[in-house]
N, CA, C and O atoms as a CHARMM CRD file, in Angstrom:
* protein
*
  316
    1    1 MET  N    111.35000  94.33400 135.20300 PROA 1      0.00000
    2    1 MET  CA   110.97600  94.21100 136.00600 PROA 1      0.00000
    3    1 MET  C    112.58100  94.95200 136.95100 PROA 1      0.00000
    4    1 MET  O    113.72000  94.51200 136.80000 PROA 1      0.00000
    5    2 ALA  N    112.20200  96.07800 137.83700 PROA 2      0.00000
    6    2 ALA  CA   113.15200  96.80000 138.46200 PROA 2      0.00000
    7    2 ALA  C    113.68200  96.02500 139.88300 PROA 2      0.00000
    8    2 ALA  O    113.09900  95.27500 140.66600 PROA 2      0.00000
    9    3 ILE  N    114.56000  96.36900 139.85400 PROA 3      0.00000
   10    3 ILE  CA   115.27100  96.24700 141.66200 PROA 3      0.00000
   11    3 ILE  C    115.79600  96.41100 142.17600 PROA 3      0.00000
   12    3 ILE  O    117.02000  96.35800 142.04900 PROA 3      0.00000
   13    4 ALA  N    115.03100  96.78000 143.27800 PROA 4      0.00000
   14    4 ALA  CA   115.48200  98.01000 144.45100 PROA 4      0.00000
   15    4 ALA  C    116.43600  97.57900 145.23000 PROA 4      0.00000
   16    4 ALA  O    116.31500  96.66100 146.04100 PROA 4      0.00000
   17    5 ILE  N    118.07000  98.64000 144.87900 PROA 5      0.00000
   18    5 ILE  CA   118.94100  98.67100 145.62900 PROA 5      0.00000
   19    5 ILE  C    119.18500  99.69400 146.83700 PROA 5      0.00000
   20    5 ILE  O    119.47300 100.88700 146.74400 PROA 5      0.00000
   21    6 SER  N    118.99700  98.92500 148.00000 PROA 6      0.00000
   22    6 SER  CA   119.08000  99.61900 149.11100 PROA 6      0.00000
   23    6 SER  C    120.66200 100.40000 149.15000 PROA 6      0.00000
   24    6 SER  O    121.57000  99.90900 148.48000 PROA 6      0.00000
   25    7 ASP  N    120.97000 102.01400 150.23600 PROA 7      0.00000
   26    7 ASP  CA   121.94400 102.55900 150.18800 PROA 7      0.00000
   27    7 ASP  C    122.92100 102.00600 150.91700 PROA 7      0.00000
   28    7 ASP  O    123.89600 102.73200 151.10800 PROA 7      0.00000
   29    8 VAL  N    122.94700 100.68600 151.48800 PROA 8      0.00000
   30    8 VAL  CA   123.73100  99.81300 151.97800 PROA 8      0.00000
   31    8 VAL  C    124.09700  99.11200 151.16400 PROA 8      0.00000
   32    8 VAL  O    125.28100  98.82400 151.34000 PROA 8      0.00000
   33    9 SER  N    123.67000  98.66700 150.32200 PROA 9      0.00000
   34    9 SER  CA   123.94000  97.52300 149.24500 PROA 9      0.00000
   35    9 SER  C    125.25600  98.79600 148.20800 PROA 9      0.00000
   36    9 SER  O    126.48200  98.70700 148.14400 PROA 9      0.00000
   37   10 LEU  N    124.50400  99.63800 147.69000 PROA 10     0.00000
   38   10 LEU  CA   125.37200 100.42000 147.19900 PROA 10     0.00000
   39   10 LEU  C    126.37600 101.25600 147.53300 PROA 10     0.00000
   40   10 LEU  O    126.91500 101.97000 146.68900 PROA 10     0.00000
   41   11 LYS  N    126.72200 101.24600 148.79800 PROA 11     0.00000
   42   11 LYS  CA   127.96600 101.57300 149.43500 PROA 11     0.00000
   43   11 LYS  C    129.07400 100.51800 149.69800 PROA 11     0.00000
   44   11 LYS  O    130.28600 100.66000 149.86000 PROA 11     0.00000
   45   12 GLU  N    128.19100  99.28700 149.68700 PROA 12     0.00000
   46   12 GLU  CA   129.22500  98.00200 149.32600 PROA 12     0.00000
   47   12 GLU  C    129.78300  97.89700 147.97400 PROA 12     0.00000
   48   12 GLU  O    130.95200  97.57300 147.76700 PROA 12     0.00000
   49   13 ILE  N    128.78700  98.22200 146.90000 PROA 13     0.00000
   50   13 ILE  CA   129.55800  98.06200 145.87400 PROA 13     0.00000
   51   13 ILE  C    130.69900  99.35400 145.73100 PROA 13     0.00000
   52   13 ILE  O    131.75400  99.15000 145.13000 PROA 13     0.00000
   53   14 TYR  N    130.41000 100.61900 146.30000 PROA 14     0.00000
   54   14 TYR  CA   131.29300 101.60100 145.81800 PROA 14     0.00000
   55   14 TYR  C    132.57600 101.76900 146.67100 PROA 14     0.00000
   56   14 TYR  O    133.35900 102.71800 146.63500 PROA 14     0.00000
   57   15 ASN  N    132.64600 100.43400 147.60000 PROA 15     0.00000
   58   15 ASN  CA   133.39300 100.34200 148.15800 PROA 15     0.00000
   59   15 ASN  C    134.78600  98.75900 147.88600 PROA 15     0.00000
   60   15 ASN  O    135.73800  98.31900 148.53100 PROA 15     0.00000
   61   16 LEU  N    134.08600  98.41600 146.55000 PROA 16     0.00000
   62   16 LEU  CA   134.84400  97.42500 145.85500 PROA 16     0.00000
   63   16 LEU  C    135.97900  98.19800 145.05100 PROA 16     0.00000
   64   16 LEU  O    135.95900  99.39700 144.77500 PROA 16     0.00000
   65   17 SER  N    137.04600  97.21000 144.70500 PROA 17     0.00000
   66   17 SER  CA   137.94500  97.42900 143.71500 PROA 17     0.00000
   67   17 SER  C    137.60400  97.64600 142.63600 PROA 17     0.00000
   68   17 SER  O    136.49000  97.18300 142.39100 PROA 17     0.00000
   69   18 THR  N    138.23600  98.34000 141.56600 PROA 18     0.00000
   70   18 THR  CA   137.95100  98.22800 140.23900 PROA 18     0.00000
   71   18 THR  C    137.73000  97.16800 139.72100 PROA 18     0.00000
   72   18 THR  O    136.72500  96.96700 139.03800 PROA 18     0.00000
   73   19 GLU  N    138.70400  96.22800 139.97200 PROA 19     0.00000
   74   19 GLU  CA   138.61900  94.93300 139.37200 PROA 19     0.00000
   75   19 GLU  C    137.32000  94.27600 139.84800 PROA 19     0.00000
   76   19 GLU  O    136.45300  93.68400 139.20500 PROA 19     0.00000
   77   20 ASP  N    137.40900  94.49200 140.89400 PROA 20     0.00000
   78   20 ASP  CA   135.49100  93.72700 141.54800 PROA 20     0.00000
   79   20 ASP  C    134.79500  94.27600 141.05600 PROA 20     0.00000
   80   20 ASP  O    133.72800  93.67900 140.91700 PROA 20     0.00000
   81   21 LYS  N    134.84100  95.39800 140.59300 PROA 21     0.00000
   82   21 LYS  CA   133.51200  95.96800 140.25500 PROA 21     0.00000
   83   21 LYS  C    133.45800  95.48500 138.77000 PROA 21     0.00000
   84   21 LYS  O    132.44600  94.88000 138.41500 PROA 21     0.00000
   85   22 LEU  N    134.71500  95.75600 137.65200 PROA 22     0.00000
   86   22 LEU  CA   134.72800  95.29800 136.46200 PROA 22     0.00000
   87   22 LEU  C    133.95700  93.68700 136.34100 PROA 22     0.00000
   88   22 LEU  O    133.17400  93.35900 135.44900 PROA 22     0.00000
   89   23 ASP  N    134.32200  93.00200 137.24800 PROA 23     0.00000
   90   23 ASP  CA   133.88400  91.16500 137.32700 PROA 23     0.00000
   91   23 ASP  C    132.28900  91.23600 137.82300 PROA 23     0.00000
   92   23 ASP  O    131.56600  90.28500 137.52300 PROA 23     0.00000
   93   24 LEU  N    131.87000  92.08500 138.39600 PROA 24     0.00000
   94   24 LEU  CA   130.27100  92.30200 139.14000 PROA 24     0.00000
   95   24 LEU  C    129.58000  92.87400 137.98100 PROA 24     0.00000
   96   24 LEU  O    128.38100  92.60200 137.91800 PROA 24     0.00000
   97   25 VAL  N    130.12800  93.69700 136.93500 PROA 25     0.00000
   98   25 VAL  CA   129.02900  94.59800 135.74400 PROA 25     0.00000
   99   25 VAL  C    129.55300  93.03800 134.54200 PROA 25     0.00000
  100   25 VAL  O    128.67200  92.66000 133.77000 PROA 25     0.00000
  101   26 ASP  N    130.61600  92.46200 134.51200 PROA 26     0.00000
  102   26 ASP  CA   130.53100  91.48000 133.67800 PROA 26     0.00000
  103   26 ASP  C    129.64100  90.29400 134.01200 PROA 26     0.00000
  104   26 ASP  O    128.94300  89.80100 133.12500 PROA 26     0.00000
  105   27 MET  N    129.63200  89.75900 135.39200 PROA 27     0.00000
  106   27 MET  CA   128.09900  88.78700 135.62800 PROA 27     0.00000
  107   27 MET  C    126.94600  89.52800 135.51100 PROA 27     0.00000
  108   27 MET  O    125.93400  88.90100 135.20000 PROA 27     0.00000
  109   28 ILE  N    126.85200  90.78600 135.69800 PROA 28     0.00000
  110   28 ILE  CA   125.14700  90.97200 135.24900 PROA 28     0.00000
  111   28 ILE  C    124.96600  90.88900 133.80100 PROA 28     0.00000
  112   28 ILE  O    123.85200  90.63200 133.34600 PROA 28     0.00000
  113   29 ILE  N    126.18100  91.12800 132.88400 PROA 29     0.00000
  114   29 ILE  CA   125.96700  91.36700 131.46400 PROA 29     0.00000
  115   29 ILE  C    125.58400  89.93500 130.96200 PROA 29     0.00000
  116   29 ILE  O    124.71000  89.48800 130.21800 PROA 29     0.00000
  117   30 LYS  N    126.97000  89.22900 131.94100 PROA 30     0.00000
  118   30 LYS  CA   126.66900  87.39600 130.80200 PROA 30     0.00000
  119   30 LYS  C    124.79000  86.93400 131.34800 PROA 30     0.00000
  120   30 LYS  O    124.30200  85.90800 130.87300 PROA 30     0.00000
  121   31 SER  N    124.10600  87.65000 132.15000 PROA 31     0.00000
  122   31 SER  CA   123.24000  86.88200 133.20200 PROA 31     0.00000
  123   31 SER  C    122.12600  87.35300 132.38300 PROA 31     0.00000
  124   31 SER  O    121.15500  86.65600 132.08900 PROA 31     0.00000
  125   32 MET  N    122.33300  88.73700 131.97800 PROA 32     0.00000
  126   32 MET  CA   121.48700  89.56300 130.62200 PROA 32     0.00000
  127   32 MET  C    121.22000  88.56400 129.23900 PROA 32     0.00000
  128   32 MET  O    120.25900  88.10700 128.61900 PROA 32     0.00000
  129   33 LYS  N    122.57300  88.54000 129.18600 PROA 33     0.00000
  130   33 LYS  CA   122.64900  87.68300 127.79100 PROA 33     0.00000
  131   33 LYS  C    122.16500  86.41600 127.62800 PROA 33     0.00000
  132   33 LYS  O    121.61000  86.12200 126.56900 PROA 33     0.00000
  133   34 SER  N    122.29400  85.56700 128.56500 PROA 34     0.00000
  134   34 SER  CA   122.02800  84.03400 128.96300 PROA 34     0.00000
  135   34 SER  C    120.38000  84.50800 129.13500 PROA 34     0.00000
  136   34 SER  O    119.79600  83.69500 128.41900 PROA 34     0.00000
  137   35 ALA  N    119.35600  85.41100 129.72300 PROA 35     0.00000
  138   35 ALA  CA   118.48200  85.22700 129.76400 PROA 35     0.00000
  139   35 ALA  C    117.74900  85.76100 128.42000 PROA 35     0.00000
  140   35 ALA  O    116.64700  85.31300 128.10300 PROA 35     0.00000
  141   36 VAL  N    118.28700  86.54900 127.80000 PROA 36     0.00000
  142   36 VAL  CA   117.98200  86.95900 126.13500 PROA 36     0.00000
  143   36 VAL  C    118.01600  85.82900 125.40600 PROA 36     0.00000
  144   36 VAL  O    117.14100  85.61200 124.56800 PROA 36     0.00000
  145   37 THR  N    119.21600  84.80900 125.67400 PROA 37     0.00000
  146   37 THR  CA   119.09000  83.69100 124.33400 PROA 37     0.00000
  147   37 THR  C    118.20300  82.76600 124.49100 PROA 37     0.00000
  148   37 THR  O    117.67300  82.07000 123.62500 PROA 37     0.00000
  149   38 LYS  N    117.96800  82.77000 126.21800 PROA 38     0.00000
  150   38 LYS  CA   116.56800  81.54100 126.79900 PROA 38     0.00000
  151   38 LYS  C    115.23000  82.18400 125.99800 PROA 38     0.00000
  152   38 LYS  O    114.69100  81.38500 125.23200 PROA 38     0.00000
  153   39 ALA  N    114.63800  83.50100 126.07400 PROA 39     0.00000
  154   39 ALA  CA   113.77900  84.01600 126.09300 PROA 39     0.00000
  155   39 ALA  C    114.00900  83.93100 123.87400 PROA 39     0.00000
  156   39 ALA  O    112.86100  83.83200 123.44100 PROA 39     0.00000
  157   40 LYS  N    114.65800  83.94200 123.10700 PROA 40     0.00000
  158   40 LYS  CA   114.67100  83.76500 121.58800 PROA 40     0.00000
  159   40 LYS  C    114.31900  82.32600 121.73700 PROA 40     0.00000
  160   40 LYS  O    114.50000  81.46900 122.60200 PROA 40     0.00000
  161   41 PRO  N    113.72700  82.38400 120.52500 PROA 41     0.00000
  162   41 PRO  CA   112.95700  81.07700 119.82400 PROA 41     0.00000
  163   41 PRO  C    114.31400  79.98600 119.16500 PROA 41     0.00000
  164   41 PRO  O    115.35000  80.47600 118.71600 PROA 41     0.00000
  165   42 LYS  N    114.10700  78.75100 119.20900 PROA 42     0.00000
  166   42 LYS  CA   115.27700  77.70900 119.03500 PROA 42     0.00000
  167   42 LYS  C    115.75700  78.10200 117.17200 PROA 42     0.00000
  168   42 LYS  O    116.92700  77.81900 116.91500 PROA 42     0.00000
  169   43 THR  N    115.15200  78.53500 116.31400 PROA 43     0.00000
  170   43 THR  CA   115.38200  78.75400 114.92900 PROA 43     0.00000
  171   43 THR  C    116.41400  80.05300 114.67600 PROA 43     0.00000
  172   43 THR  O    116.16600  81.23400 114.91900 PROA 43     0.00000
  173   44 SER  N    116.97100  79.79700 114.42200 PROA 44     0.00000
  174   44 SER  CA   117.97000  80.91200 113.97800 PROA 44     0.00000
  175   44 SER  C    117.53400  81.74200 112.69200 PROA 44     0.00000
  176   44 SER  O    117.81400  82.93100 112.53300 PROA 44     0.00000
  177   45 SER  N    116.95700  81.11600 111.97600 PROA 45     0.00000
  178   45 SER  CA   116.26600  81.65400 110.77200 PROA 45     0.00000
  179   45 SER  C    115.85000  80.93800 110.33700 PROA 45     0.00000
  180   45 SER  O    116.09700  79.74000 110.47800 PROA 45     0.00000
  181   46 TRP  N    114.45600  81.83900 109.11700 PROA 46     0.00000
  182   46 TRP  CA   113.20400  81.30000 108.84500 PROA 46     0.00000
  183   46 TRP  C    113.57700  79.96500 107.92600 PROA 46     0.00000
  184   46 TRP  O    112.72800  79.07400 107.88000 PROA 46     0.00000
  185   47 VAL  N    114.84800  79.79600 107.17700 PROA 47     0.00000
  186   47 VAL  CA   115.01900  78.19700 106.51000 PROA 47     0.00000
  187   47 VAL  C    115.07900  77.20200 107.81000 PROA 47     0.00000
  188   47 VAL  O    114.44000  76.18900 107.52600 PROA 47     0.00000
  189   48 ASP  N    115.55400  77.13600 108.97400 PROA 48     0.00000
  190   48 ASP  CA   115.59700  76.42800 109.85700 PROA 48     0.00000
  191   48 ASP  C    114.67600  75.73500 110.15600 PROA 48     0.00000
  192   48 ASP  O    114.84100  74.53700 110.38800 PROA 48     0.00000
  193   49 GLN  N    113.43500  76.35500 110.22300 PROA 49     0.00000
  194   49 GLN  CA   111.83400  75.96600 110.41300 PROA 49     0.00000
  195   49 GLN  C    111.03800  74.71200 109.48200 PROA 49     0.00000
  196   49 GLN  O    110.05400  74.04800 109.80800 PROA 49     0.00000
  197   50 PHE  N    111.94300  74.65400 108.05800 PROA 50     0.00000
  198   50 PHE  CA   111.83200  73.95300 107.17000 PROA 50     0.00000
  199   50 PHE  C    112.71900  73.13100 107.04200 PROA 50     0.00000
  200   50 PHE  O    113.12900  72.86600 105.91300 PROA 50     0.00000
  201   51 GLU  N    113.17200  72.60000 108.01200 PROA 51     0.00000
  202   51 GLU  CA   115.16800  71.65800 108.40300 PROA 51     0.00000
  203   51 GLU  C    114.55900  70.57600 108.51900 PROA 51     0.00000
  204   51 GLU  O    113.73200  70.63500 109.42900 PROA 51     0.00000
  205   52 GLY  N    114.60300  69.39700 107.89300 PROA 52     0.00000
  206   52 GLY  CA   113.66000  67.68600 107.84200 PROA 52     0.00000
  207   52 GLY  C    112.33100  67.48900 107.34800 PROA 52     0.00000
  208   52 GLY  O    111.62500  66.48000 107.36100 PROA 52     0.00000
  209   53 LYS  N    112.07000  68.92600 106.80300 PROA 53     0.00000
  210   53 LYS  CA   110.41500  68.91400 106.21600 PROA 53     0.00000
  211   53 LYS  C    110.34900  68.51300 104.64000 PROA 53     0.00000
  212   53 LYS  O    109.28700  68.25900 104.07300 PROA 53     0.00000
  213   54 TRP  N    111.18300  68.49900 104.22700 PROA 54     0.00000
  214   54 TRP  CA   111.30600  68.12200 102.58400 PROA 54     0.00000
  215   54 TRP  C    111.43000  66.74600 102.54200 PROA 54     0.00000
  216   54 TRP  O    112.31600  66.15900 103.16400 PROA 54     0.00000
  217   55 GLN  N    110.53500  66.13900 101.79500 PROA 55     0.00000
  218   55 GLN  CA   110.36400  64.63500 101.26200 PROA 55     0.00000
  219   55 GLN  C    110.48100  64.37000 100.26400 PROA 55     0.00000
  220   55 GLN  O    109.48400  64.66200  99.60500 PROA 55     0.00000
  221   56 ASP  N    111.52000  63.75900  99.52400 PROA 56     0.00000
  222   56 ASP  CA   111.41800  63.63100  98.06700 PROA 56     0.00000
  223   56 ASP  C    111.95900  62.17300  97.84500 PROA 56     0.00000
  224   56 ASP  O    112.79900  61.55000  98.49400 PROA 56     0.00000
  225   57 SER  N    111.28700  61.83900  96.82100 PROA 57     0.00000
  226   57 SER  CA   111.76800  60.09600  95.92900 PROA 57     0.00000
  227   57 SER  C    113.22200  60.37200  95.95900 PROA 57     0.00000
  228   57 SER  O    114.01900  59.77400  96.68300 PROA 57     0.00000
  229   58 LYS  N    113.63200  61.69500  94.79400 PROA 58     0.00000
  230   58 LYS  CA   114.67400  61.96300  94.09500 PROA 58     0.00000
  231   58 LYS  C    115.96600  61.91600  95.26100 PROA 58     0.00000
  232   58 LYS  O    115.80100  62.04300  96.47500 PROA 58     0.00000
  233   59 ASP  N    117.10700  61.72900  94.66000 PROA 59     0.00000
  234   59 ASP  CA   118.37000  62.16200  95.40400 PROA 59     0.00000
  235   59 ASP  C    118.98200  63.39200  94.98900 PROA 59     0.00000
  236   59 ASP  O    118.85300  63.66900  93.79600 PROA 59     0.00000
  237   60 ALA  N    119.69000  64.27600  95.79600 PROA 60     0.00000
  238   60 ALA  CA   120.14900  65.32700  95.07000 PROA 60     0.00000
  239   60 ALA  C    120.80000  65.79300  93.32200 PROA 60     0.00000
  240   60 ALA  O    120.67800  66.85200  92.70600 PROA 60     0.00000
  241   61 ASP  N    121.49500  64.49300  92.93700 PROA 61     0.00000
  242   61 ASP  CA   121.68100  64.61300  91.42500 PROA 61     0.00000
  243   61 ASP  C    121.06900  64.39000  90.84500 PROA 61     0.00000
  244   61 ASP  O    121.35300  64.73600  89.69800 PROA 61     0.00000
  245   62 GLU  N    119.62500  63.59800  91.02200 PROA 62     0.00000
  246   62 GLU  CA   118.31700  63.77500  90.01100 PROA 62     0.00000
  247   62 GLU  C    117.85600  65.10400  90.32500 PROA 62     0.00000
  248   62 GLU  O    117.54700  65.66200  89.27300 PROA 62     0.00000
  249   63 MET  N    117.65700  65.94200  91.45600 PROA 63     0.00000
  250   63 MET  CA   117.52800  67.44600  91.52500 PROA 63     0.00000
  251   63 MET  C    117.99700  68.01200  90.72500 PROA 63     0.00000
  252   63 MET  O    117.30900  68.44600  89.80200 PROA 63     0.00000
  253   64 VAL  N    119.50500  68.24300  90.78900 PROA 64     0.00000
  254   64 VAL  CA   120.11000  69.18300  90.32600 PROA 64     0.00000
  255   64 VAL  C    119.66000  68.93700  88.34600 PROA 64     0.00000
  256   64 VAL  O    119.34100  69.83600  87.56800 PROA 64     0.00000
  257   65 ALA  N    119.77300  67.71600  88.09700 PROA 65     0.00000
  258   65 ALA  CA   119.44600  67.56700  86.96000 PROA 65     0.00000
  259   65 ALA  C    118.53400  68.07900  86.20000 PROA 65     0.00000
  260   65 ALA  O    118.67100  68.57700  85.08300 PROA 65     0.00000
  261   66 ASP  N    117.03600  67.87100  87.20000 PROA 66     0.00000
  262   66 ASP  CA   115.65600  67.97600  86.92100 PROA 66     0.00000
  263   66 ASP  C    116.12000  70.55200  86.91200 PROA 66     0.00000
  264   66 ASP  O    115.64800  71.28500  86.04300 PROA 66     0.00000
  265   67 ILE  N    116.63900  70.84500  87.58100 PROA 67     0.00000
  266   67 ILE  CA   116.68500  72.34800  87.76600 PROA 67     0.00000
  267   67 ILE  C    117.51700  72.70500  86.49800 PROA 67     0.00000
  268   67 ILE  O    117.32300  73.78200  85.93500 PROA 67     0.00000
  269   68 ARG  N    118.59700  71.66400  85.96400 PROA 68     0.00000
  270   68 ARG  CA   119.26700  72.38400  84.63500 PROA 68     0.00000
  271   68 ARG  C    118.48800  71.76100  83.41900 PROA 68     0.00000
  272   68 ARG  O    118.78800  72.28700  82.34700 PROA 68     0.00000
  273   69 ALA  N    117.62100  70.82800  83.35800 PROA 69     0.00000
  274   69 ALA  CA   117.51700  70.39400  82.43500 PROA 69     0.00000
  275   69 ALA  C    115.71400  71.96400  82.10600 PROA 69     0.00000
  276   69 ALA  O    115.16100  72.32200  81.06600 PROA 69     0.00000
  277   70 SER  N    115.48000  72.36900  83.58700 PROA 70     0.00000
  278   70 SER  CA   114.19900  73.15800  83.26600 PROA 70     0.00000
  279   70 SER  C    114.73300  74.66600  82.55400 PROA 70     0.00000
  280   70 SER  O    114.17000  75.41200  81.75300 PROA 70     0.00000
  281   71 ARG  N    115.87500  74.73100  83.13100 PROA 71     0.00000
  282   71 ARG  CA   116.79600  76.52000  82.81000 PROA 71     0.00000
  283   71 ARG  C    116.49300  76.61200  81.11300 PROA 71     0.00000
  284   71 ARG  O    116.35800  75.61000  80.41100 PROA 71     0.00000
  285   72 THR  N    116.43200  77.71100  80.72000 PROA 72     0.00000
  286   72 THR  CA   116.43200  78.13300  79.92400 PROA 72     0.00000
  287   72 THR  C    117.10800  79.12500  78.94400 PROA 72     0.00000
  288   72 THR  O    116.82800  80.16000  79.54800 PROA 72     0.00000
  289   73 THR  N    117.65700  79.45100  78.08200 PROA 73     0.00000
  290   73 THR  CA   118.60100  80.23300  77.40400 PROA 73     0.00000
  291   73 THR  C    117.81400  81.43500  77.26600 PROA 73     0.00000
  292   73 THR  O    116.59400  81.58800  77.20600 PROA 73     0.00000
  293   74 ASN  N    119.12800  82.56200  77.21500 PROA 74     0.00000
  294   74 ASN  CA   118.14000  84.16600  76.56000 PROA 74     0.00000
  295   74 ASN  C    117.58400  83.99700  75.40200 PROA 74     0.00000
  296   74 ASN  O    116.42100  84.14100  75.02500 PROA 74     0.00000
  297   75 SER  N    118.76100  83.60000  74.75400 PROA 75     0.00000
  298   75 SER  CA   118.10900  83.43200  73.40400 PROA 75     0.00000
  299   75 SER  C    116.85300  82.37100  72.71400 PROA 75     0.00000
  300   75 SER  O    116.40800  82.24400  71.57300 PROA 75     0.00000
  301   76 SER  N    116.64800  81.91800  73.61500 PROA 76     0.00000
  302   76 SER  CA   115.21800  80.87600  73.27100 PROA 76     0.00000
  303   76 SER  C    113.76700  81.43500  74.36900 PROA 76     0.00000
  304   76 SER  O    112.73200  80.82100  74.62400 PROA 76     0.00000
  305   77 ILE  N    114.21200  82.78700  74.82600 PROA 77     0.00000
  306   77 ILE  CA   113.06200  83.61800  75.42000 PROA 77     0.00000
  307   77 ILE  C    112.78400  84.84100  74.55400 PROA 77     0.00000
  308   77 ILE  O    113.61800  85.70500  74.28300 PROA 77     0.00000
  309   78 SER  N    111.44600  84.81100  74.13100 PROA 78     0.00000
  310   78 SER  CA   110.69700  85.84100  72.83500 PROA 78     0.00000
  311   78 SER  C    109.94500  86.78700  73.92000 PROA 78     0.00000
  312   78 SER  O    109.00600  86.44500  74.63900 PROA 78     0.00000
  313   79 LEU  N    110.51300  87.92400  73.87600 PROA 79     0.00000
  314   79 LEU  CA   110.23600  89.17700  74.49600 PROA 79     0.00000
  315   79 LEU  C    108.81800  89.61500  73.48900 PROA 79     0.00000
  316   79 LEU  O    108.22600  90.67600  73.68400 PROA 79     0.00000
């Protein structure tokens, strides 16, 4: 979206002090950043989409034990 700035507005900006110009630029940047964050999806990564979805009757210790039991050593693998 383009915003038209009149010559009067530009003259007002040119007459601002350096610090006021920097403050104006800072406000514009913050405004743009907030618009971008509002447009982004709420999930920060693909993993977050699955948060709270996994349901299992086992607790974490039982799952760790299952993973350890399913591992094989290199010597037991025949190529």
